Coordinates of C-alpha atoms and ligand atoms in Angstrom, one line a residue:
X1 CA 41.9 -32.4 -6.7
X2 CA 43.9 -32.7 -3.6
X3 CA 46.0 -30.0 -2.4
X4 CA 48.9 -30.6 0.2
X5 CA 48.2 -27.8 2.5
X6 CA 51.9 -26.8 3.9
X7 CA 52.3 -24.1 6.0
X8 CA 53.5 -21.9 2.9
X9 CA 50.4 -22.3 0.8
X10 CA 48.4 -21.9 3.7
X11 CA 49.9 -18.4 4.6
X12 CA 49.7 -17.5 0.6
X13 CA 46.1 -18.5 0.6
X14 CA 45.6 -16.2 3.7
X15 CA 47.2 -13.4 2.3
X16 CA 45.2 -13.9 -1.3
X17 CA 42.2 -13.6 0.4
X18 CA 42.9 -11.0 2.8
X19 CA 43.9 -8.8 -0.3
X20 CA 40.6 -9.5 -1.7
X21 CA 39.1 -8.3 1.5
X22 CA 39.9 -4.5 0.4
X23 CA 38.2 -5.3 -2.3
X24 CA 34.6 -6.3 -1.1
X25 CA 31.9 -5.5 1.5
X26 CA 30.7 -9.0 2.5
X27 CA 32.5 -12.7 2.5
X28 CA 30.2 -15.5 1.6
X29 CA 31.3 -18.0 3.4
X30 CA 30.3 -21.7 1.8
X31 CA 30.0 -24.9 4.0
X32 CA 29.2 -28.5 3.0
X33 CA 25.3 -28.6 4.7
X34 CA 26.2 -32.2 5.7
X35 CA 29.6 -31.8 7.5
X36 CA 29.2 -27.6 8.4
X37 CA 31.8 -28.1 11.1
X38 CA 34.3 -30.3 9.4
X39 CA 34.0 -28.3 6.1
X40 CA 34.9 -24.6 8.2
X41 CA 38.3 -23.5 8.2
X42 CA 39.4 -23.5 11.7
X43 CA 41.2 -19.9 11.6
X44 CA 38.1 -18.4 9.7
X45 CA 37.5 -15.7 12.2
X46 CA 41.2 -14.3 12.2
X47 CA 41.5 -14.7 8.7
X48 CA 38.0 -12.7 7.8
X49 CA 39.5 -10.2 10.4
X50 CA 35.6 -8.8 10.9
X51 CA 34.6 -8.6 7.4
X52 CA 30.6 -8.8 7.7
X53 CA 29.7 -12.2 6.7
X54 CA 26.9 -14.4 5.4
X55 CA 27.0 -18.4 6.4
X56 CA 26.0 -20.2 3.0
X57 CA 25.4 -24.1 3.7
X58 CA 25.6 -25.4 -0.1
X59 CA 24.7 -29.3 -1.2
X60 CA 21.9 -28.9 1.2
X61 CA 19.9 -31.3 -1.6
X62 CA 22.4 -34.2 0.1
X63 CA 21.5 -33.3 3.5
X64 CA 18.9 -34.2 6.2
X65 CA 16.2 -30.8 5.6
X66 CA 15.8 -31.0 9.5
X67 CA 19.6 -31.1 10.5
X68 CA 19.9 -28.4 8.0
X69 CA 17.6 -26.2 9.9
X70 CA 19.2 -27.3 13.3
X71 CA 22.4 -25.9 11.9
X72 CA 21.0 -22.5 10.4
X73 CA 19.2 -22.0 13.9
X74 CA 22.7 -23.0 15.5
X75 CA 24.7 -20.3 13.3
X76 CA 21.9 -17.5 14.0
X77 CA 22.4 -18.1 17.4
X78 CA 26.1 -17.3 17.2
X79 CA 25.2 -14.0 15.6
X80 CA 25.4 -14.9 11.5
X81 CA 23.3 -14.9 9.3
X82 CA 23.0 -18.2 7.4
X83 CA 20.9 -19.6 4.3
X84 CA 21.0 -23.3 2.9
X85 CA 21.5 -24.1 -1.0
X86 CA 21.5 -26.2 -3.6
X87 CA 24.3 -25.0 -6.1
X88 CA 23.8 -27.7 -8.5
X89 CA 20.5 -26.8 -9.7
X90 CA 20.3 -23.2 -7.9
X91 CA 17.5 -24.0 -5.2
X92 CA 17.4 -20.6 -3.2
X93 CA 20.7 -19.3 -4.6
X94 CA 18.7 -15.9 -5.5
X95 CA 18.3 -15.2 -2.0
X96 CA 22.1 -14.3 -1.5
X97 CA 21.8 -10.8 -3.0
X98 CA 18.7 -10.2 -0.7
X99 CA 20.8 -11.5 2.8
X100 CA 23.8 -9.7 1.7
X101 CA 21.9 -6.3 1.8
X102 CA 20.3 -7.1 4.8
X103 CA 23.5 -8.0 6.4
X104 CA 25.1 -4.3 4.9
X105 CA 21.5 -2.4 5.6
X106 CA 23.7 0.1 8.0
X107 CA 26.3 0.6 5.4
X108 CA 23.5 1.1 2.5
X109 CA 21.4 3.6 4.7
X110 CA 24.5 5.6 5.8
X111 CA 25.4 5.6 1.4
X112 CA 21.9 7.0 1.2
X113 CA 22.1 9.3 4.1
X114 CA 25.2 11.2 2.3
X115 CA 22.9 11.5 -1.1
X116 CA 25.2 8.7 -2.7
X117 CA 23.1 6.0 -4.8
X118 CA 23.7 2.6 -3.0
X119 CA 26.1 0.8 -5.5
X120 CA 26.1 -2.9 -6.1
X121 CA 27.0 -4.8 -3.1
X122 CA 30.7 -6.5 -3.8
X123 CA 31.1 -10.0 -2.7
X124 CA 33.6 -13.0 -2.0
X125 CA 32.8 -16.7 -2.2
X126 CA 35.0 -18.2 -0.1
X127 CA 35.6 -22.0 1.5
X128 CA 37.5 -24.9 1.4
X129 CA 38.3 -27.3 -2.0
X130 CA 35.2 -29.3 -3.4
X131 CA 32.4 -27.0 -1.4
X132 CA 31.2 -25.8 -4.7
X133 CA 32.7 -22.7 -4.7
X134 CA 33.4 -22.6 -8.3
X135 CA 29.6 -24.2 -8.9
X136 CA 27.7 -21.3 -7.1
X137 CA 29.7 -18.9 -9.0
X138 CA 28.9 -20.4 -12.5
X139 CA 25.2 -20.5 -10.7
X140 CA 24.8 -16.8 -9.7
X141 CA 26.8 -15.4 -13.0
X142 CA 24.5 -17.5 -15.1
X143 CA 27.5 -18.8 -17.5
X144 CA 30.6 -20.9 -16.6
X145 CA 33.2 -18.5 -15.0
X146 CA 35.1 -20.1 -12.6
X147 CA 37.2 -23.0 -13.6
X148 CA 36.8 -25.9 -11.1
X149 CA 39.6 -27.9 -9.4
X150 CA 41.1 -24.3 -8.6
X151 CA 44.6 -24.0 -7.2
X152 CA 45.6 -22.0 -4.0
X153 CA 48.8 -19.6 -5.0
X154 CA 47.5 -19.5 -9.0
X155 CA 46.5 -15.9 -9.6
X156 CA 44.9 -14.6 -12.4
X157 CA 43.2 -11.4 -13.2
X158 CA 40.3 -10.4 -11.0
X159 CA 36.8 -9.5 -12.7
X160 CA 33.5 -8.6 -11.3
X161 CA 30.6 -10.6 -11.7
X162 CA 27.3 -8.9 -12.1
X163 CA 24.8 -11.0 -10.0
X164 CA 21.5 -8.8 -10.9
X165 CA 21.6 -5.4 -10.3
X166 CA 22.1 -5.6 -6.7
X167 CA 25.4 -7.4 -6.2
X168 CA 28.5 -8.0 -8.1
X169 CA 31.2 -10.9 -7.0
X170 CA 35.1 -11.7 -7.7
X171 CA 34.7 -14.0 -9.9
X172 CA 37.9 -16.1 -8.4
X173 CA 37.1 -17.4 -5.1
X174 CA 38.8 -17.7 -1.9
X175 CA 40.5 -21.2 -1.1
X176 CA 40.5 -22.0 2.4
X177 CA 42.2 -25.2 4.5
X178 CA 40.1 -27.3 6.1
X179 CA 41.1 -28.3 9.9
X180 CA 42.7 -31.4 8.6
X181 CA 44.7 -32.4 11.6
X182 CA 41.4 -33.4 13.1
X183 CA 41.2 -37.4 12.1
X184 CA 37.0 -37.3 12.5
X185 CA 37.6 -34.3 10.2
X186 CA 39.7 -35.8 7.7
X187 CA 37.5 -38.8 7.7
X188 CA 34.1 -37.1 7.2
X189 CA 35.5 -34.7 4.5
X190 CA 36.8 -37.8 2.7
X191 CA 33.2 -39.6 3.0
X192 CA 31.5 -36.8 1.6
X193 CA 34.2 -36.8 -1.7
X194 CA 35.9 -33.5 -0.5
X195 CA 39.2 -35.3 0.2
X196 CA 40.2 -37.9 -2.9
X197 CA 40.8 -41.5 -2.2
X198 CA 44.8 -41.0 -2.8
X199 CA 45.0 -39.7 0.5
X200 CA 43.0 -42.0 2.9
X201 CA 42.4 -45.7 1.8
X202 CA 38.9 -46.1 0.2
X203 CA 38.4 -49.4 2.6
X204 CA 39.2 -46.9 5.9
X205 CA 36.6 -44.1 4.4
X206 CA 33.9 -46.7 3.8
X207 CA 34.5 -48.5 7.3
X208 CA 34.3 -44.9 8.9
X209 CA 31.7 -44.7 6.6
X210 CA 29.2 -47.4 7.9
X211 CA 30.4 -46.6 11.9
X212 CA 28.9 -43.4 11.5
X213 CA 26.1 -44.3 9.6
X214 CA 25.0 -47.8 11.7
X215 CA 23.5 -46.2 14.8
X216 CA 21.6 -43.3 13.3
X217 CA 20.9 -44.4 9.6
X218 CA 20.6 -48.1 10.0
X219 CA 17.2 -48.2 8.4
X220 CA 18.7 -46.2 5.4
X221 CA 21.5 -48.8 4.9
X222 CA 19.0 -51.9 5.5
X223 CA 16.8 -50.6 2.8
X224 CA 19.3 -49.7 0.3
X225 CA 21.3 -52.9 0.3
X226 CA 18.3 -55.3 1.5
X227 CA 20.5 -56.2 4.5
X228 CA 19.0 -59.3 6.2
X229 CA 20.2 -58.3 9.6
X230 CA 19.3 -57.1 12.6
X231 CA 20.4 -53.6 13.8
X232 CA 23.8 -54.4 15.6
X233 CA 23.5 -53.5 19.2
X234 CA 27.2 -52.4 19.2
X235 CA 27.5 -50.1 16.4
X236 CA 31.4 -48.8 17.6
X237 CA 32.7 -52.6 17.9
X238 CA 35.3 -53.2 14.7
X239 CA 34.0 -56.4 13.9
X240 CA 30.6 -55.5 13.7
X241 CA 31.2 -52.8 11.2
X242 CA 33.1 -55.0 9.2
X243 CA 30.5 -57.7 9.0
X244 CA 27.9 -54.8 8.0
X245 CA 30.6 -53.9 5.2
X246 CA 30.7 -57.5 4.0
X247 CA 27.2 -58.0 4.1
X248 CA 26.7 -55.2 2.0
X249 CA 29.5 -56.7 -0.4
X250 CA 27.4 -59.5 -0.6
X251 CA 24.2 -58.1 -1.3
X252 CA 25.9 -56.4 -4.3
X253 CA 27.8 -59.4 -5.4
X254 CA 31.3 -58.0 -4.9
X255 CA 32.5 -61.7 -4.3
X256 CA 36.0 -63.2 -5.0
X257 CA 37.3 -66.7 -5.1
X258 CA 36.3 -68.7 -2.3
X259 CA 33.2 -66.7 -1.7
X260 CA 34.9 -64.0 0.1
X261 CA 33.6 -60.5 -0.3
X262 CA 35.8 -58.1 -2.3
X263 CA 35.7 -55.1 0.7
X264 CA 37.5 -52.6 -1.3
X265 CA 34.8 -53.1 -4.4
X266 CA 32.3 -52.9 -1.6
X267 CA 33.7 -49.9 0.2
X268 CA 33.6 -47.9 -3.8
X269 CA 29.8 -49.0 -3.9
X270 CA 29.0 -47.5 -0.3
X271 CA 31.1 -44.4 -1.2
X272 CA 29.5 -43.8 -4.6
X273 CA 26.0 -44.2 -3.0
X274 CA 26.7 -41.7 -0.2
X275 CA 28.2 -39.2 -2.2
X276 CA 25.5 -39.4 -5.2
X277 CA 22.6 -39.2 -2.4
X278 CA 21.6 -42.6 -3.0
X279 CA 21.6 -43.5 0.9
X280 CA 19.1 -40.5 1.1
X281 CA 19.6 -37.0 2.5
X282 CA 22.3 -37.6 5.5
X283 CA 24.3 -35.1 7.3
X284 CA 27.4 -36.4 9.8
X285 CA 27.5 -34.0 12.0
X286 CA 25.0 -31.7 14.4
X287 CA 25.9 -28.7 16.0
X288 CA 26.0 -29.4 19.5
X289 CA 26.2 -33.4 20.9
X290 CA 22.9 -33.4 22.1
X291 CA 21.0 -32.5 19.4
X292 CA 20.2 -36.1 17.8
X293 CA 19.4 -36.3 13.9
X294 CA 16.2 -37.1 12.9
X295 CA 15.7 -41.1 13.0
X296 CA 14.7 -42.0 9.4
Ligands
G4P1 P1 35.0 -25.8 -5.5 O1 35.2 -24.7 -6.6 O2 34.5 -25.4 -4.2 O3 36.3 -26.6 -5.4 O4 33.7 -26.9 -5.7 P2 32.9 -27.3 -7.5 O5 32.1 -26.1 -7.5 O6 34.3 -27.6 -8.2 O7 32.6 -28.3 -6.6 C1 33.0 -30.1 -6.3 C2 31.5 -30.7 -6.7 O8 30.5 -30.6 -6.1 C3 31.5 -30.8 -8.5 O9 31.1 -32.1 -8.3 C4 30.2 -30.0 -8.2 O10 28.9 -30.3 -9.0 C5 29.5 -30.5 -6.5 N1 28.3 -29.6 -6.1 C6 28.9 -28.1 -5.8 N2 27.6 -28.0 -5.3 C7 26.4 -28.5 -5.4 C8 25.4 -28.7 -4.3 O11 24.7 -27.8 -3.9 N3 25.0 -30.2 -4.5 C9 25.1 -31.6 -5.1 N4 24.8 -32.5 -5.2 N5 26.4 -31.3 -5.7 C10 27.6 -30.3 -5.9 P3 31.6 -32.9 -9.6 O12 31.9 -32.1 -10.9 O13 30.9 -34.2 -9.8 O14 33.4 -33.2 -8.7 P4 33.6 -34.0 -8.1 O15 32.5 -34.8 -7.5 O16 34.3 -35.3 -9.4 O17 34.6 -34.0 -7.3

């Protein structure tokens, strides 16, 4: 589902999160491990008003493992605690309560010093649409709680979900908007499926995908589609990119009358493969421009 983020929606989403901040001890900021910056809200520091935060890189099953390690180091360098998880299988999500307690150790120690029994840590999951908030909440709860495809501006009664004995989560996540005014961010989110094809045309998204993959992930493309081409010298050249898309289309039998390639069909295949992880584990952006992604 695509949410139109008009200024009114942003203000409402922000107000809803800030109302919830009063109820919780810690925010779990969920990012997509394949595009940690593009899936990040541009005003996150302002919205969270200094609330303690755990950064969780979700969908790490689809991301390049060595790139994820570099992202973890980057966020740690920025002063955050950061964890990589896969909410679809639940891998590493059991570390979330422990990490939250580590971040809140001063608060917990103060409670103990006052003779209070430390209560369960209270958390709120926040993130842009499709980053996996509902999937993570359902996994942590061990049952279906959060409806997927949630909307900003829709309120319902809030409940606490128990995550073991040491953590409670608000059942409704905080929905944030992406930095969509940046064209590169928009395309990267579309490539990963966070922005749907009604907003950007499928051919354009696939074109951008091939452009991004051509240099760093050429071997992956060649192997997946059995391409009979050498790695192009100029991966930024539009004609080269289209010729690779056409070759993929030919290899996949996407032909129309006259032997022409049906680029829309080929584009659909490329995007489905990328999003399902069939091209392998791919990270589309790195913390620093000079940090190369591992060659595959
Ligand atoms: P949201 O609440 O933040 O909007 O996201 P949601 O949980 O609905 O997840 C969006 C899609 O991402 C879902 O796919 C979900 O299964 C998938 N997903 C969530 N976490 C992970 C993960 O760690 N790894 C992988 N591989 N996938 C994950 P979907 O139901 O197929 O939705 P869609 O593709 O039709 O949008």
